[in-house]
Short mmCIF file of C-alpha atoms in Angstrom, two decimals:
data_model
loop_
_atom_site.label_atom_id
_atom_site.label_comp_id
_atom_site.label_asym_id
_atom_site.label_seq_id
_atom_site.Cartn_x
_atom_site.Cartn_y
_atom_site.Cartn_z
CA MET A 3 -10.12 0.75 0.26
CA ARG A 4 -11.77 3.71 -1.14
CA PHE A 5 -11.22 2.32 -5.19
CA GLY A 6 -12.53 5.24 -8.28
CA GLU A 7 -15.59 7.32 -7.84
CA ILE A 8 -17.65 7.77 -5.69
CA GLN A 9 -19.96 10.57 -5.66
CA GLU A 10 -22.65 11.99 -2.82
CA ASN A 11 -25.65 9.99 -2.04
CA GLU A 12 -24.85 7.25 -5.15
CA LYS A 13 -24.48 3.42 -3.84
CA VAL A 14 -21.80 1.22 -2.91
CA VAL A 15 -20.09 -1.24 -4.62
CA LYS A 16 -17.85 -3.84 -2.46
CA PHE A 17 -15.34 -6.22 -4.23
CA ASN A 18 -11.98 -8.37 -3.21
CA LEU A 19 -8.55 -8.39 -4.92
CA GLU A 20 -5.99 -10.95 -5.58
CA LEU A 21 -2.97 -8.46 -4.07
CA LYS A 22 0.29 -9.22 -4.25
CA CYS A 23 2.98 -6.67 -2.96
CA ASN A 24 4.64 -5.74 -5.99
CA SER A 25 8.62 -6.03 -4.07
CA CYS A 26 8.19 -8.49 -1.13
CA GLU A 27 5.28 -11.16 -3.24
CA LYS A 28 4.08 -10.43 0.03
CA LYS A 29 -0.77 -11.89 -0.80
CA VAL A 30 -2.58 -8.67 1.26
CA PRO A 31 -6.33 -9.63 1.28
CA GLY A 32 -8.12 -6.16 -0.85
CA GLY A 33 -11.57 -5.59 -0.12
CA MET A 34 -12.27 -2.56 -2.32
CA LYS A 35 -15.23 -0.28 -2.66
CA THR A 36 -16.51 1.74 -5.54
CA GLY A 37 -18.73 4.03 -6.77
CA GLU A 38 -21.73 1.95 -9.06
CA LYS A 39 -21.76 4.10 -12.30
CA PHE A 40 -17.77 3.92 -12.05
CA PHE A 41 -18.10 0.26 -11.70
CA GLU A 42 -16.49 -2.15 -15.09
CA THR A 43 -16.25 0.62 -16.37
CA GLU A 44 -13.72 1.37 -19.59
CA GLN A 45 -11.15 3.47 -16.83
CA PHE A 46 -11.56 1.10 -14.42
CA PHE A 47 -10.80 -1.69 -15.84
CA ARG A 48 -7.84 0.68 -16.95
CA GLU A 49 -6.97 1.70 -13.55
CA LEU A 50 -7.02 -0.82 -12.18
CA GLU A 51 -4.84 -2.87 -14.16
CA GLU A 52 -2.29 0.03 -12.79
CA PHE A 53 -3.17 -0.41 -9.54
CA LYS A 54 -1.61 -3.77 -9.12
CA GLU A 55 0.94 -3.22 -10.94
CA THR A 56 2.25 -0.40 -8.03
CA TYR A 57 0.25 -1.53 -4.84
CA LEU A 58 2.94 -1.97 -2.10
CA CYS A 59 2.54 -3.35 1.41
CA GLY A 60 2.03 -1.22 3.47
CA ILE A 61 5.66 -2.10 5.01
CA CYS A 62 7.69 -1.85 2.10
CA ARG A 63 5.56 1.67 1.25
CA ASP A 64 7.18 2.59 4.64
CA LYS A 65 10.61 1.29 3.32
CA LYS A 66 10.71 3.60 0.80
CA ARG A 67 9.29 6.57 2.56
CA VAL A 68 12.31 6.83 4.48
CA ASP A 69 14.95 5.92 2.22
CA SER A 70 13.54 8.53 -0.26
#
């Protein structure tokens, strides 16, 4: 999954996250990619924390869409 900013012709950094659905608590593999310039910046860590707090697995995300 792409995360954050990746500019044209920029080196891509791959990293793994321990992701857990905020609805059902299911663990999800978290292979992520981002741009080298964005990786480990203050904005990167801020957006990463927000992403973890709002993450839903595919099943819960689909259920939320149908219910809305």
